[in-house]
mmCIF file of C-alpha atoms in Angstrom:
data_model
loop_
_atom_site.group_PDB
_atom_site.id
_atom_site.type_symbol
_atom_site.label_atom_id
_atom_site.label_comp_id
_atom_site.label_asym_id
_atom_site.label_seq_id
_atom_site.Cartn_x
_atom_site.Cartn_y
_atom_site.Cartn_z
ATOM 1 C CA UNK Y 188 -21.853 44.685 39.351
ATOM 2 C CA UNK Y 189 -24.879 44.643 42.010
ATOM 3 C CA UNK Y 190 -24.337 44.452 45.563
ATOM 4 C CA UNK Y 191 -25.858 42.309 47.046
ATOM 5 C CA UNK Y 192 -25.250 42.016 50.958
ATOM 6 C CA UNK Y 193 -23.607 44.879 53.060
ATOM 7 C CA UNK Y 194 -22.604 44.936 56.850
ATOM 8 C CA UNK Y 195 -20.731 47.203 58.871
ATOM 9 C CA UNK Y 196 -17.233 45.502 58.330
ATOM 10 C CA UNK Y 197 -17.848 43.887 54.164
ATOM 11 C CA UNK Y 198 -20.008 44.491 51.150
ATOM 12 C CA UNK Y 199 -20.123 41.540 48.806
ATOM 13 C CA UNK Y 200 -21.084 42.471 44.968
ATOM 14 C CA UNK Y 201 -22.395 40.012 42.289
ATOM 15 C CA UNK Y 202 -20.841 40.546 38.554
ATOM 16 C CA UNK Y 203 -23.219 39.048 36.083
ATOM 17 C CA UNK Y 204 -23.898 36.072 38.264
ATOM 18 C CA UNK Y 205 -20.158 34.422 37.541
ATOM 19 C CA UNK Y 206 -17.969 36.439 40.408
ATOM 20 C CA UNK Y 207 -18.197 37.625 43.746
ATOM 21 C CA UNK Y 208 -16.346 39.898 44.989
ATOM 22 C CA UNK Y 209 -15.236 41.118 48.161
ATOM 23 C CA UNK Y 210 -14.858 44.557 49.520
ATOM 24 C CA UNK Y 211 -14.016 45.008 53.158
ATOM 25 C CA UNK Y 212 -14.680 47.984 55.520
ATOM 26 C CA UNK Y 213 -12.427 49.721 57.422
ATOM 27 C CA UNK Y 214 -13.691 48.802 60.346
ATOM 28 C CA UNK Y 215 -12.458 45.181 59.441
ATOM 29 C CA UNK Y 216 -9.373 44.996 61.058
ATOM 30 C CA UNK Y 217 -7.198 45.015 63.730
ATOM 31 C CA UNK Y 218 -3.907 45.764 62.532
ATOM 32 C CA UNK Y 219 -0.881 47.912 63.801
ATOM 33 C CA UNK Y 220 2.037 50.179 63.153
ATOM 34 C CA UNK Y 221 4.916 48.027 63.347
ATOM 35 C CA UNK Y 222 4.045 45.046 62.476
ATOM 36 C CA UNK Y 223 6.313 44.666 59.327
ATOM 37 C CA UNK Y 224 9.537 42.390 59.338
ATOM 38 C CA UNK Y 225 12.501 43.808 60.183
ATOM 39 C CA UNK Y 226 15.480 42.551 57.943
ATOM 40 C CA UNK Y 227 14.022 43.963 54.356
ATOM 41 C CA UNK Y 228 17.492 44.798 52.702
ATOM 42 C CA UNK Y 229 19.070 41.364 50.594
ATOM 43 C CA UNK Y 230 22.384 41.837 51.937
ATOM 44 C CA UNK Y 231 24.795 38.457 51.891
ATOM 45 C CA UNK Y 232 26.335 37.261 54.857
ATOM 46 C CA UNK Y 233 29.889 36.107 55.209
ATOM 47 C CA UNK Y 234 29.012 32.791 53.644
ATOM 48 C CA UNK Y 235 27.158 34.766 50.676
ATOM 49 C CA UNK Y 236 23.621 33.702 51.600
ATOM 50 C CA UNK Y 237 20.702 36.009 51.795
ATOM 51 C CA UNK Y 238 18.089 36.255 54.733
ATOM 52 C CA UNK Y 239 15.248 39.191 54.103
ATOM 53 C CA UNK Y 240 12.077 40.010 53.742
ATOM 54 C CA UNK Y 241 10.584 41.491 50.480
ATOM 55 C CA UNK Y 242 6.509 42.375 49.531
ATOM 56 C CA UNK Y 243 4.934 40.024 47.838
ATOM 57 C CA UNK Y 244 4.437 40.000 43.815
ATOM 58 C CA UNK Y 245 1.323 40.379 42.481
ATOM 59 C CA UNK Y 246 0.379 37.013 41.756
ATOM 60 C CA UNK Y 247 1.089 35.458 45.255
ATOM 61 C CA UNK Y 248 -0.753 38.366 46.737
ATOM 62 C CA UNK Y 249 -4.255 37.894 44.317
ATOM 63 C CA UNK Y 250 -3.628 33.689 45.090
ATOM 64 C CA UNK Y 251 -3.876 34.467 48.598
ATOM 65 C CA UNK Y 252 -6.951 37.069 48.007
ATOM 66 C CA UNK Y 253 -8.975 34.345 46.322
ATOM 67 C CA UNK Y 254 -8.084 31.328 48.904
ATOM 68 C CA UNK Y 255 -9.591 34.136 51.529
ATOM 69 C CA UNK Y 256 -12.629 35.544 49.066
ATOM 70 C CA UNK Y 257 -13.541 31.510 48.742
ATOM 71 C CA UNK Y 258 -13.401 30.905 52.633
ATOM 72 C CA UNK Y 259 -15.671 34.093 53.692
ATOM 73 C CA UNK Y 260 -17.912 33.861 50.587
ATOM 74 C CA UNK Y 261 -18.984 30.479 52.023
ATOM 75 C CA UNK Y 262 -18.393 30.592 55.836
ATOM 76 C CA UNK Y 263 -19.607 34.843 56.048
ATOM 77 C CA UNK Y 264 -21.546 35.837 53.251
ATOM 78 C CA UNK Y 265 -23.736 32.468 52.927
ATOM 79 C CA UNK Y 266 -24.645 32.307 56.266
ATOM 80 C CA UNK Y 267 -25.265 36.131 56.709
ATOM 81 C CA UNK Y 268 -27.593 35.987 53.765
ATOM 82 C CA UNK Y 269 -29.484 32.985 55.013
ATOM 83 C CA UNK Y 270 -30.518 35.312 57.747
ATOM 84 C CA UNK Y 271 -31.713 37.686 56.279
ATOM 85 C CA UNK Y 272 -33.809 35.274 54.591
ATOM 86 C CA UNK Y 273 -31.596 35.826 51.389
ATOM 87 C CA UNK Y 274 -31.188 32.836 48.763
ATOM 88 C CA UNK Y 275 -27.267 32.519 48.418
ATOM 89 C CA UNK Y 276 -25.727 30.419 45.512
ATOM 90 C CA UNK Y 277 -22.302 29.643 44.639
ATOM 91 C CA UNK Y 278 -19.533 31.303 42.389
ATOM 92 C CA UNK Y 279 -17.155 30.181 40.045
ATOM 93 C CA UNK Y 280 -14.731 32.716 41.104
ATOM 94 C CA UNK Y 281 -14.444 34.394 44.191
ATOM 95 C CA UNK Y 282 -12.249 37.558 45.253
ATOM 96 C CA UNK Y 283 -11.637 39.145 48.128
ATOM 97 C CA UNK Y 284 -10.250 42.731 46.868
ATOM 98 C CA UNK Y 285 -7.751 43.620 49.100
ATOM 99 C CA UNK Y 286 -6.064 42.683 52.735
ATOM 100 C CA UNK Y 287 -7.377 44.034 55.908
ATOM 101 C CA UNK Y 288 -6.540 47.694 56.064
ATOM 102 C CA UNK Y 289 -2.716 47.980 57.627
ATOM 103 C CA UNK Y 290 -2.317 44.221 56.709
ATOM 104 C CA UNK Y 291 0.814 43.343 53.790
ATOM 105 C CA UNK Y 292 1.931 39.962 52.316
ATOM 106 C CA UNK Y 293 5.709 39.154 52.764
ATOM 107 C CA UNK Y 294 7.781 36.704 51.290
ATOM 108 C CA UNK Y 295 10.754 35.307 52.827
ATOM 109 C CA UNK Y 296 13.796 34.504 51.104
ATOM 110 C CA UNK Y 297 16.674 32.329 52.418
ATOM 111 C CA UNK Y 298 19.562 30.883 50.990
ATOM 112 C CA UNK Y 299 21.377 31.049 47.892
ATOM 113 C CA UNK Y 300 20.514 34.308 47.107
ATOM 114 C CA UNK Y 301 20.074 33.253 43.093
ATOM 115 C CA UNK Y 302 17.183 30.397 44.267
ATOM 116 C CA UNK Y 303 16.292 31.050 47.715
ATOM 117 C CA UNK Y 304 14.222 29.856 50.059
ATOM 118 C CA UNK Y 305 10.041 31.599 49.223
ATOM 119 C CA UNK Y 306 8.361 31.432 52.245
ATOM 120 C CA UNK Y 307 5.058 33.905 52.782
ATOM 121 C CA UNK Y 308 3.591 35.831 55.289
ATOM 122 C CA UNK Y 309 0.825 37.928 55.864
ATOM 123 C CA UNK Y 310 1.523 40.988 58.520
ATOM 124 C CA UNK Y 311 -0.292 43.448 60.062
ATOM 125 C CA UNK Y 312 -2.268 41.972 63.114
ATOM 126 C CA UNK Y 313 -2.103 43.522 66.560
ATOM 127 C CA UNK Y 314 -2.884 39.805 68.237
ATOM 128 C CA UNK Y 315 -0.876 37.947 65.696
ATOM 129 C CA UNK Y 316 2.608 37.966 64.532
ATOM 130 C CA UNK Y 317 2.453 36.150 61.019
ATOM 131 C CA UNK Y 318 0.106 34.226 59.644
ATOM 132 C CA UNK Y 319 1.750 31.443 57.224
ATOM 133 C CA UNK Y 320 -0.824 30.725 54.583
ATOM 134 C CA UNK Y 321 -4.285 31.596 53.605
ATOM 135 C CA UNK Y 322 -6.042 28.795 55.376
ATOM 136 C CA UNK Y 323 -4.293 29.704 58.810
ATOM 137 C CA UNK Y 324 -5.760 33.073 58.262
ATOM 138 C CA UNK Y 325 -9.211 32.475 57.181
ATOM 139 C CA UNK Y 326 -10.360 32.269 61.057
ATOM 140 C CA UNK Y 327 -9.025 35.201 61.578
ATOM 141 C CA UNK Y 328 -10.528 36.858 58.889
ATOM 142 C CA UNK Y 329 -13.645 35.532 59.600
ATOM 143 C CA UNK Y 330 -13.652 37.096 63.052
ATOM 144 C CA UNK Y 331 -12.690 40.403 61.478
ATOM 145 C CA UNK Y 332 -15.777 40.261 58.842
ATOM 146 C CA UNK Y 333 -17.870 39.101 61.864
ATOM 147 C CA UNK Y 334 -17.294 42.581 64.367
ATOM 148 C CA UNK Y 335 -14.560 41.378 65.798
ATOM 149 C CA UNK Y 336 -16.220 39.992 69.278
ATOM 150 C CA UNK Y 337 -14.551 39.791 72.466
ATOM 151 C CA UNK Y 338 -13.894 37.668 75.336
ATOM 152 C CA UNK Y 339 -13.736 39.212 79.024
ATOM 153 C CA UNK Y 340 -10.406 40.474 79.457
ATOM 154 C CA UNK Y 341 -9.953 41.418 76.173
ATOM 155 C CA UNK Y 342 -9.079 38.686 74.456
ATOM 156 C CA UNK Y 343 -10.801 38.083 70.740
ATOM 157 C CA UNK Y 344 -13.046 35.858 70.726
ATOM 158 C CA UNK Y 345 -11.413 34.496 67.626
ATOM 159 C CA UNK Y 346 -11.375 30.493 66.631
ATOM 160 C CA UNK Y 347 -7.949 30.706 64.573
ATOM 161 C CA UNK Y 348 -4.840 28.824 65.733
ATOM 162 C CA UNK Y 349 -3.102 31.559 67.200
ATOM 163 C CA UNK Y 350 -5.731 33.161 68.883
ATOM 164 C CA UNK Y 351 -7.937 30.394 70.410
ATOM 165 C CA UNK Y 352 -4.912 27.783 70.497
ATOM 166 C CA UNK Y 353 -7.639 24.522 71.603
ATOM 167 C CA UNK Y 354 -6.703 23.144 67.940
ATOM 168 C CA UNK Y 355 -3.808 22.800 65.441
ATOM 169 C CA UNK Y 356 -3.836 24.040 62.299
ATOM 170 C CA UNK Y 357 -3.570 20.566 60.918
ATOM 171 C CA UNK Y 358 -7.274 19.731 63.037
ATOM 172 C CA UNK Y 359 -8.807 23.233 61.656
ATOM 173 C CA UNK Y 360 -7.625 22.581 57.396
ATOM 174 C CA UNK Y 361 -9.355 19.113 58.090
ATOM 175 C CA UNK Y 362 -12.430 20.410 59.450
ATOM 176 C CA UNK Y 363 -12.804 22.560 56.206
ATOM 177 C CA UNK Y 364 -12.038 19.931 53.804
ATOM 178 C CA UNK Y 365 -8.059 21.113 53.380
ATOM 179 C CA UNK Y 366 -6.466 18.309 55.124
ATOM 180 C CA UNK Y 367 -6.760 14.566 56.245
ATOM 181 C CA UNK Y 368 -4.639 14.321 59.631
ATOM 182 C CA UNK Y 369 -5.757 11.066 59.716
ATOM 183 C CA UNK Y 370 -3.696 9.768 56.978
ATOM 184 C CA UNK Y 371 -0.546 11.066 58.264
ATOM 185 C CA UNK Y 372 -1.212 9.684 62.075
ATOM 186 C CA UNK Y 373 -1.642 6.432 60.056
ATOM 187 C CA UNK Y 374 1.599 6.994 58.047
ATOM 188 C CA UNK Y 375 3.365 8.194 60.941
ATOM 189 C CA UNK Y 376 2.574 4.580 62.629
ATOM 190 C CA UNK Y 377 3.871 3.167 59.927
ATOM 191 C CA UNK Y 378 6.925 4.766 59.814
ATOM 192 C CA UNK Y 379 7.620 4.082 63.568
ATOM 193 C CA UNK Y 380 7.115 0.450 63.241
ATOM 194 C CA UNK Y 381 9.734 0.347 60.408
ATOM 195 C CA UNK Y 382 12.056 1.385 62.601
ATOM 196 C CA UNK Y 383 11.754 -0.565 65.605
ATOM 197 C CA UNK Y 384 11.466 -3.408 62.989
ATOM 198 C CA UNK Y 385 8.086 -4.745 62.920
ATOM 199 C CA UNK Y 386 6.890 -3.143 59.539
ATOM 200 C CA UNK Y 387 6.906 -5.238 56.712
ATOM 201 C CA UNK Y 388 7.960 -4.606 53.520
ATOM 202 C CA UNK Y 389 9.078 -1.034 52.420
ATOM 203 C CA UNK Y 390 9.032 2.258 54.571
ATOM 204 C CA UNK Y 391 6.394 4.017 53.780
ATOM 205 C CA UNK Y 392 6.161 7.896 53.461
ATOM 206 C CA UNK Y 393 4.971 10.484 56.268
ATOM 207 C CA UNK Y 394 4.326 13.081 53.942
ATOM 208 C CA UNK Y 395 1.304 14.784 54.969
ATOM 209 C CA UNK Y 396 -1.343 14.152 52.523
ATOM 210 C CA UNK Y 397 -3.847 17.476 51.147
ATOM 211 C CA UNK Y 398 -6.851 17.596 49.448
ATOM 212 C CA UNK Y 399 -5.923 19.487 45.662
ATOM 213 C CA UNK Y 400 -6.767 22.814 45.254
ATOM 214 C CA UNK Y 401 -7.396 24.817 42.466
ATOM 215 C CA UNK Y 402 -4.937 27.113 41.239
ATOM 216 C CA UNK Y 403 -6.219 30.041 41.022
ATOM 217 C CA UNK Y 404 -3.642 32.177 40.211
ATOM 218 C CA UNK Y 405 -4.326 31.929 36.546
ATOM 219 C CA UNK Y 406 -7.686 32.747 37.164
ATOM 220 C CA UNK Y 407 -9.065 36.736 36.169
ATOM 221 C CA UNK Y 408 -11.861 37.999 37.712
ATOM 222 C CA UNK Y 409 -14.159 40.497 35.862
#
């Protein structure tokens, strides 16, 4: 393990030229007291469905940790290294080694309290309530890693969805490669055709259409 770039708020280290990994300062955050969900206990309602909030397995939590390690090791580290005149390459595997300090994964379960309802969310932020998947946190991250710069008034100067609000999510996953709005909107005008009755042929779907990812959740990092 070498390191290989350090700052203030992150220190990335190489291991054997296959991994990255990504350790981040304490300085890298800006999280809270009391920013947890509230309803943590499964109890079942009259109807015997569940609505809580329980932390996130293991698994889910190191999925999330590499989606992030990915985004900074190319959007951060790269371009942090390029100027300091540093050669950067890329990794097979890429791991950002824990949260923000004071930030915690949640997953949400609703329903049938035998197969409910999984829905994540990462806590801890003092500007943001929940973010709902890795990519809508990667901004945000990104800020963090960065110093965490400031508008006047004290606003972060901080291009996530929730922060800067000039773009959807939807606009920001394309603009990294995640996403193709463009095929929904198309989809979408499809659809709307269909049922005014000038589409021809069969309805097609609206589903949003994503770019594959790799899973890494099967993935160990040395």
């Amino acid at each position: 393990m070498t390191s290989i770039i350090k700052t203030d708020y992150y220190e990335a280290f190489d291991y054997a030229g296959k991994a990255l990994g990504i350790v981040l300062t304490p300085f890298a955050t800006d999280a809270v007291p009391g920013r947890d969900p509230l309803r943590t206990r499964s109890d079942r309602d009259e109807n015997g469905m569940v609505d809580y909030y329980e932390e996130a397995d293991e698994k889910s939590e190191r999925f999330w940790r590499m989606r992030l390690g990915e985004f900074l090791a190319l959007h951060v580290v790269r371009e942090d290294m390029l100027k300091e005149g540093m050669t950067p390459r890329r990794y097979d595997r890429t791991l950002l080694s824990e949260f923000p300090e004071g930030y915690k994964l949640w997953v949400h379960k609703k329903g049938d309290p035998h197969d409910p309802r999984k829905d994540f969310y990462l806590h801890g932020s003092r500007y943001v309530r929940q973010f709902r998947s890795p990519m809508e946190f990667c901004l945000h991250l990104k800020w963090l890693a960065n110093g965490k710069p400031m508008k006047p008034g004290d606003k972060p100067d901080c291009q996530c969805c929730y922060c800067d609000g000039s773009q959807r999510q939807g606009a920001i996953s394309a603009k990294f490669g995640y996403y193709h709005p463009g095929h929904h909107d198309q989809n979408k005008k499809r659809k709307d055709k269909d049922k005014d009755g000038d589409g021809k042929g069969k309805r097609r779907s609206t589903a949003s259409v994503f770019i594959p990812a790799k899973d890494y959740t099967k993935l160990n990092v040395a």
